[in-house]
Each structure stands twice: as C-alpha cells, then as structure tokens.
Amino acid sequence: MSDDKSKIAVVMGTGAAGIRALTGAGQAVINDPILIEPSIKGPKGRAWHIDYEAMRKRVSAIPGKNDASLGTWLIEAPWAHPIWHSYVIALIHLRPLTDVSPPKINMDGATHEFWLWAANPEVPREPFIRGQAGHPIMWPVNFGSQIRSSNDEAAIKLMEHAIGEIVGGRLSPDTDAFDQWVELFGDSSIKPEFRK
C-alpha cells in the first residue's frame, strides 16, 4: 500500500473563481494583440468603441433609421477571468423604429438597454473593432439591463463609466460579479432571462 493519499477538492461555482480554484490559473492569455489606439484606457485593461458606421456599410440589413444601436465597445480585461480576456458591451435606445416591432419594456420608464457578453477568445478582435466583422460574442449573456436616461449621450456616458470601472480593475465583467452589476444598475430592470 502506498503512502500517497487521494486528495479531493470541491469547487463551488463555474465562473472565474471556480476555474482558478481548480487550475491555479491567473489571468487570460492574449494571443491577438490589438494595435489600434483604445478609446478608454486603465491600469487593468483597455476598450475600443466599435466603428458602427463601417459595420452599417458592410451589413446592408442595418439601415440607419431601423437601427437602435448607440454604441458597442470591445473591452480587454484579462484580469477578470483565466480564459476570457475580452468582453463586449452593446447599448441601444428603446424608442420605436419604422417597420420594426416596438421594443419590449421590462421596467417602467426604461429608455435604453445594454448587454454584456464574454468575447470568444479564438476570434480575432481587430476586424470587429474596425467594423469589418460581426460580434465575437459568446452566449449566454453575462448581464443585461434596461436603464432610464435623460438622453442618448447620458446613456453612453453611463456605459463608458462602467467600462472605465472595468479597465480600472474595480468592476469585473465576469459572471461571478453579477452582484456588482446589480449594485450598479439595480435588479428591477433586469430582463427575466438574465436573472440568476
């Protein structure tokens, strides 16, 4: 009989904390460095505002008058998860559009809605930033919420504030940080399919 003893580890959760506990992994490795100057920089990451005009030209199915998109950002935050190094936030307005079903309002007075996804680490990011490729997002969504804002510019500033918190290392975009997002945006506006 051997003196070796079996060791059993129980890991709670499936997010970054669970993976770190199982593997001892640190931050995600980035294999496709982005050479474009970021829109937002911080000590723990960078973010780029997606060139939506280029994307609209590339995808004729997104006519301007029927597009509620106000901004999409790719965020590089390798500190947040040992596998996913990048995330995508997309913001839309909830005003009615021509020839499109009215938006579903989940919260009284909601004016805008945003989603946060992990980006597929195997998909090149720079073509997406340049508007030359579609969203490299992974499902399910990490977080999504409707918000009330006085105008589009204020809603964009709110998203840029959240992105600043991510690249500053104070707000994690990982699903383990769901409570941080609820603290920032509340839970009454969270779409039912995004609730934990």
Short mmCIF file of N, CA, C and O in Angstrom, two decimals, residues 117-195:
data_model
loop_
_atom_site.label_atom_id
_atom_site.label_comp_id
_atom_site.label_asym_id
_atom_site.label_seq_id
_atom_site.Cartn_x
_atom_site.Cartn_y
_atom_site.Cartn_z
N TRP A 117 -21.39 40.68 -22.79
CA TRP A 117 -21.04 39.30 -23.13
C TRP A 117 -19.54 39.09 -22.98
O TRP A 117 -18.76 40.03 -23.14
N ALA A 118 -19.14 37.83 -22.78
CA ALA A 118 -17.73 37.46 -22.96
C ALA A 118 -17.50 37.34 -24.47
O ALA A 118 -18.39 36.93 -25.21
N ALA A 119 -16.31 37.73 -24.91
CA ALA A 119 -15.95 37.59 -26.32
C ALA A 119 -15.21 36.28 -26.51
O ALA A 119 -14.42 35.87 -25.65
N ASN A 120 -15.47 35.63 -27.63
CA ASN A 120 -14.80 34.37 -27.94
C ASN A 120 -13.31 34.63 -28.10
O ASN A 120 -12.90 35.38 -28.99
N PRO A 121 -12.45 34.02 -27.26
CA PRO A 121 -11.01 34.30 -27.33
C PRO A 121 -10.34 33.75 -28.58
O PRO A 121 -9.19 34.08 -28.88
N GLU A 122 -11.05 32.92 -29.35
CA GLU A 122 -10.48 32.35 -30.57
C GLU A 122 -10.80 33.18 -31.81
O GLU A 122 -10.33 32.86 -32.90
N VAL A 123 -11.60 34.24 -31.66
CA VAL A 123 -11.99 35.07 -32.80
C VAL A 123 -11.14 36.35 -32.79
O VAL A 123 -11.07 37.03 -31.76
N PRO A 124 -10.50 36.69 -33.92
CA PRO A 124 -9.72 37.93 -33.97
C PRO A 124 -10.58 39.13 -33.64
O PRO A 124 -11.71 39.25 -34.11
N ARG A 125 -10.04 40.05 -32.83
CA ARG A 125 -10.83 41.17 -32.33
C ARG A 125 -10.72 42.43 -33.19
O ARG A 125 -11.65 43.21 -33.25
N GLU A 126 -9.57 42.65 -33.81
CA GLU A 126 -9.37 43.89 -34.54
C GLU A 126 -10.36 44.09 -35.69
O GLU A 126 -10.86 45.20 -35.87
N PRO A 127 -10.71 43.04 -36.48
CA PRO A 127 -11.72 43.25 -37.52
C PRO A 127 -13.07 43.70 -36.96
O PRO A 127 -13.77 44.51 -37.57
N PHE A 128 -13.44 43.22 -35.78
CA PHE A 128 -14.68 43.64 -35.13
C PHE A 128 -14.60 45.12 -34.76
O PHE A 128 -15.53 45.90 -35.01
N ILE A 129 -13.49 45.54 -34.18
CA ILE A 129 -13.31 46.94 -33.79
C ILE A 129 -13.43 47.85 -35.02
O ILE A 129 -14.02 48.93 -34.96
N ARG A 130 -12.89 47.42 -36.14
CA ARG A 130 -12.90 48.22 -37.37
C ARG A 130 -14.25 48.15 -38.10
O ARG A 130 -14.42 48.79 -39.13
N GLY A 131 -15.20 47.34 -37.59
CA GLY A 131 -16.50 47.22 -38.23
C GLY A 131 -16.49 46.30 -39.43
O GLY A 131 -17.42 46.26 -40.22
N GLN A 132 -15.44 45.49 -39.55
CA GLN A 132 -15.28 44.59 -40.69
C GLN A 132 -15.75 43.18 -40.41
O GLN A 132 -15.72 42.33 -41.30
N ALA A 133 -16.16 42.89 -39.18
CA ALA A 133 -16.63 41.55 -38.82
C ALA A 133 -17.72 41.69 -37.76
O ALA A 133 -17.82 42.71 -37.07
N GLY A 134 -18.53 40.65 -37.64
CA GLY A 134 -19.62 40.66 -36.67
C GLY A 134 -19.14 40.50 -35.24
O GLY A 134 -17.95 40.30 -34.97
N HIS A 135 -20.08 40.58 -34.32
CA HIS A 135 -19.80 40.47 -32.88
C HIS A 135 -19.20 39.11 -32.54
O HIS A 135 -19.80 38.08 -32.86
N PRO A 136 -18.06 39.08 -31.85
CA PRO A 136 -17.45 37.81 -31.46
C PRO A 136 -17.95 37.32 -30.10
O PRO A 136 -17.19 36.84 -29.28
N ILE A 137 -19.25 37.48 -29.86
CA ILE A 137 -19.79 37.23 -28.52
C ILE A 137 -20.08 35.76 -28.27
O ILE A 137 -20.27 34.97 -29.18
N MET A 138 -20.10 35.43 -26.98
CA MET A 138 -20.43 34.07 -26.54
C MET A 138 -21.73 34.13 -25.74
O MET A 138 -21.99 35.12 -25.04
N TRP A 139 -22.53 33.10 -25.86
CA TRP A 139 -23.80 33.03 -25.14
C TRP A 139 -23.67 32.04 -24.01
O TRP A 139 -22.91 31.09 -24.10
N PRO A 140 -24.38 32.19 -22.92
CA PRO A 140 -25.39 33.23 -22.69
C PRO A 140 -24.74 34.56 -22.33
O PRO A 140 -23.54 34.63 -22.05
N VAL A 141 -25.55 35.59 -22.28
CA VAL A 141 -25.10 36.94 -21.93
C VAL A 141 -24.66 36.94 -20.46
O VAL A 141 -25.19 36.19 -19.64
N ASN A 142 -23.63 37.73 -20.13
CA ASN A 142 -23.18 37.83 -18.73
C ASN A 142 -24.12 38.69 -17.90
O ASN A 142 -24.35 38.42 -16.73
N PHE A 143 -24.63 39.76 -18.51
CA PHE A 143 -25.54 40.66 -17.80
C PHE A 143 -26.29 41.47 -18.84
O PHE A 143 -25.75 41.78 -19.90
N GLY A 144 -27.52 41.84 -18.54
CA GLY A 144 -28.29 42.70 -19.40
C GLY A 144 -29.31 43.46 -18.57
O GLY A 144 -29.85 42.91 -17.61
N SER A 145 -29.52 44.72 -18.90
CA SER A 145 -30.44 45.52 -18.10
C SER A 145 -31.01 46.66 -18.91
O SER A 145 -30.38 47.15 -19.83
N GLN A 146 -32.20 47.07 -18.54
CA GLN A 146 -32.77 48.30 -19.07
C GLN A 146 -32.45 49.41 -18.06
O GLN A 146 -32.34 49.15 -16.86
N ILE A 147 -32.29 50.61 -18.58
CA ILE A 147 -31.95 51.75 -17.74
C ILE A 147 -32.81 52.94 -18.11
O ILE A 147 -33.40 52.96 -19.19
N ARG A 148 -32.88 53.91 -17.23
CA ARG A 148 -33.55 55.18 -17.50
C ARG A 148 -32.45 56.22 -17.68
O ARG A 148 -31.57 56.34 -16.84
N SER A 149 -32.54 56.96 -18.77
CA SER A 149 -31.55 58.00 -19.02
C SER A 149 -32.23 59.20 -19.66
O SER A 149 -33.18 59.04 -20.44
N SER A 150 -31.74 60.39 -19.37
CA SER A 150 -32.37 61.61 -19.90
C SER A 150 -32.19 61.73 -21.41
O SER A 150 -33.02 62.33 -22.08
N ASN A 151 -31.11 61.15 -21.95
CA ASN A 151 -30.87 61.19 -23.40
C ASN A 151 -29.81 60.16 -23.78
O ASN A 151 -29.23 59.51 -22.90
N ASP A 152 -29.58 60.04 -25.08
CA ASP A 152 -28.61 59.05 -25.58
C ASP A 152 -27.21 59.32 -25.05
O ASP A 152 -26.48 58.40 -24.68
N GLU A 153 -26.81 60.59 -25.04
CA GLU A 153 -25.46 60.94 -24.61
C GLU A 153 -25.23 60.53 -23.15
O GLU A 153 -24.16 60.03 -22.81
N ALA A 154 -26.23 60.73 -22.30
CA ALA A 154 -26.10 60.35 -20.89
C ALA A 154 -26.01 58.83 -20.75
O ALA A 154 -25.25 58.33 -19.92
N ALA A 155 -26.77 58.09 -21.56
CA ALA A 155 -26.70 56.63 -21.53
C ALA A 155 -25.32 56.15 -21.98
O ALA A 155 -24.75 55.22 -21.39
N ILE A 156 -24.78 56.77 -23.01
CA ILE A 156 -23.42 56.41 -23.48
C ILE A 156 -22.40 56.70 -22.39
O ILE A 156 -21.52 55.88 -22.12
N LYS A 157 -22.52 57.84 -21.72
CA LYS A 157 -21.59 58.19 -20.63
C LYS A 157 -21.68 57.17 -19.49
O LYS A 157 -20.66 56.83 -18.88
N LEU A 158 -22.88 56.67 -19.21
CA LEU A 158 -23.05 55.66 -18.18
C LEU A 158 -22.31 54.37 -18.56
O LEU A 158 -21.63 53.76 -17.74
N MET A 159 -22.42 53.97 -19.83
CA MET A 159 -21.70 52.79 -20.29
C MET A 159 -20.19 53.01 -20.22
O MET A 159 -19.44 52.13 -19.81
N GLU A 160 -19.76 54.19 -20.63
CA GLU A 160 -18.32 54.50 -20.59
C GLU A 160 -17.81 54.53 -19.15
O GLU A 160 -16.67 54.15 -18.88
N HIS A 161 -18.66 54.96 -18.21
CA HIS A 161 -18.28 54.91 -16.80
C HIS A 161 -18.08 53.45 -16.36
O HIS A 161 -17.08 53.13 -15.70
N ALA A 162 -19.02 52.58 -16.70
CA ALA A 162 -18.90 51.15 -16.34
C ALA A 162 -17.64 50.56 -16.98
O ALA A 162 -16.91 49.80 -16.33
N ILE A 163 -17.37 50.91 -18.24
CA ILE A 163 -16.17 50.41 -18.91
C ILE A 163 -14.92 50.93 -18.21
O ILE A 163 -13.95 50.18 -18.02
N GLY A 164 -14.94 52.20 -17.78
CA GLY A 164 -13.82 52.76 -17.02
C GLY A 164 -13.58 52.00 -15.73
O GLY A 164 -12.43 51.78 -15.32
N GLU A 165 -14.65 51.56 -15.09
CA GLU A 165 -14.53 50.76 -13.86
C GLU A 165 -13.92 49.39 -14.17
O GLU A 165 -13.13 48.87 -13.39
N ILE A 166 -14.27 48.81 -15.32
CA ILE A 166 -13.70 47.52 -15.71
C ILE A 166 -12.21 47.65 -15.97
O ILE A 166 -11.39 46.91 -15.43
N VAL A 167 -11.82 48.60 -16.83
CA VAL A 167 -10.39 48.74 -17.18
C VAL A 167 -9.59 49.28 -15.99
O VAL A 167 -8.36 49.16 -15.97
N GLY A 168 -10.27 49.82 -15.01
CA GLY A 168 -9.61 50.24 -13.77
C GLY A 168 -9.45 49.10 -12.78
O GLY A 168 -8.82 49.25 -11.75
N GLY A 169 -10.06 47.94 -13.09
CA GLY A 169 -9.95 46.77 -12.22
C GLY A 169 -10.90 46.78 -11.04
O GLY A 169 -10.74 46.00 -10.11
N ARG A 170 -11.90 47.66 -11.08
CA ARG A 170 -12.84 47.77 -9.95
C ARG A 170 -14.17 47.07 -10.19
O ARG A 170 -14.93 46.84 -9.25
N LEU A 171 -14.50 46.75 -11.43
CA LEU A 171 -15.76 46.10 -11.79
C LEU A 171 -15.44 44.96 -12.73
O LEU A 171 -14.88 45.16 -13.81
N SER A 172 -15.77 43.75 -12.32
CA SER A 172 -15.47 42.60 -13.16
C SER A 172 -16.59 42.34 -14.15
O SER A 172 -17.76 42.34 -13.79
N PRO A 173 -16.24 42.09 -15.42
CA PRO A 173 -17.25 41.75 -16.41
C PRO A 173 -17.64 40.27 -16.37
O PRO A 173 -18.52 39.83 -17.10
N ASP A 174 -17.00 39.49 -15.51
CA ASP A 174 -17.28 38.05 -15.42
C ASP A 174 -18.61 37.79 -14.71
O ASP A 174 -19.07 38.62 -13.91
N THR A 175 -19.20 36.65 -14.99
CA THR A 175 -20.48 36.29 -14.38
C THR A 175 -20.38 36.15 -12.86
O THR A 175 -21.38 36.28 -12.16
N ASP A 176 -19.18 35.90 -12.33
CA ASP A 176 -19.01 35.84 -10.88
C ASP A 176 -19.34 37.18 -10.22
O ASP A 176 -19.61 37.24 -9.03
N ALA A 177 -19.29 38.25 -11.00
CA ALA A 177 -19.51 39.61 -10.46
C ALA A 177 -20.93 40.11 -10.72
O ALA A 177 -21.17 41.31 -10.70
N PHE A 178 -21.86 39.20 -10.94
CA PHE A 178 -23.24 39.59 -11.21
C PHE A 178 -23.76 40.58 -10.16
O PHE A 178 -24.41 41.56 -10.49
N ASP A 179 -23.44 40.32 -8.90
CA ASP A 179 -23.91 41.19 -7.82
C ASP A 179 -23.37 42.61 -7.94
O ASP A 179 -24.05 43.57 -7.58
N GLN A 180 -22.15 42.76 -8.46
CA GLN A 180 -21.59 44.10 -8.68
C GLN A 180 -22.43 44.87 -9.70
O GLN A 180 -22.68 46.05 -9.55
N TRP A 181 -22.86 44.17 -10.76
CA TRP A 181 -23.66 44.81 -11.80
C TRP A 181 -25.04 45.17 -11.27
O TRP A 181 -25.58 46.22 -11.59
N VAL A 182 -25.61 44.29 -10.45
CA VAL A 182 -26.91 44.58 -9.84
C VAL A 182 -26.77 45.78 -8.92
O VAL A 182 -27.64 46.66 -8.89
N GLU A 183 -25.67 45.87 -8.18
CA GLU A 183 -25.45 47.01 -7.30
C GLU A 183 -25.39 48.32 -8.09
O GLU A 183 -25.92 49.34 -7.68
N LEU A 184 -24.78 48.26 -9.26
CA LEU A 184 -24.65 49.45 -10.10
C LEU A 184 -25.95 49.83 -10.79
O LEU A 184 -26.29 51.00 -10.88
N PHE A 185 -26.68 48.82 -11.31
CA PHE A 185 -27.85 49.10 -12.14
C PHE A 185 -29.17 48.65 -11.52
O PHE A 185 -30.21 48.85 -12.11
N GLY A 186 -29.12 48.04 -10.34
CA GLY A 186 -30.35 47.56 -9.70
C GLY A 186 -30.83 46.26 -10.32
O GLY A 186 -30.33 45.83 -11.36
N ASP A 187 -31.81 45.63 -9.69
CA ASP A 187 -32.30 44.37 -10.24
C ASP A 187 -33.73 44.47 -10.77
O ASP A 187 -34.21 43.55 -11.41
N SER A 188 -34.40 45.60 -10.55
CA SER A 188 -35.77 45.70 -11.03
C SER A 188 -35.84 45.81 -12.55
O SER A 188 -36.87 45.53 -13.15
N SER A 189 -34.74 46.22 -13.16
CA SER A 189 -34.75 46.42 -14.61
C SER A 189 -34.15 45.25 -15.37
O SER A 189 -34.13 45.25 -16.59
N ILE A 190 -33.66 44.25 -14.67
CA ILE A 190 -33.00 43.13 -15.34
C ILE A 190 -34.03 42.29 -16.07
O ILE A 190 -35.05 41.90 -15.50
N LYS A 191 -33.76 42.02 -17.33
CA LYS A 191 -34.67 41.18 -18.09
C LYS A 191 -34.76 39.81 -17.42
O LYS A 191 -33.75 39.28 -16.96
N PRO A 192 -35.95 39.23 -17.36
CA PRO A 192 -36.12 37.95 -16.65
C PRO A 192 -35.16 36.87 -17.10
O PRO A 192 -34.66 36.11 -16.28
N GLU A 193 -34.85 36.79 -18.39
CA GLU A 193 -33.96 35.72 -18.86
C GLU A 193 -32.52 35.92 -18.43
O GLU A 193 -31.70 35.02 -18.55
N PHE A 194 -32.18 37.11 -17.90
CA PHE A 194 -30.81 37.36 -17.44
C PHE A 194 -30.66 37.21 -15.93
O PHE A 194 -29.58 37.33 -15.41
N ARG A 195 -31.77 36.99 -15.22
CA ARG A 195 -31.69 36.87 -13.76
C ARG A 195 -30.99 35.58 -13.37
O ARG A 195 -31.13 34.56 -14.01
#
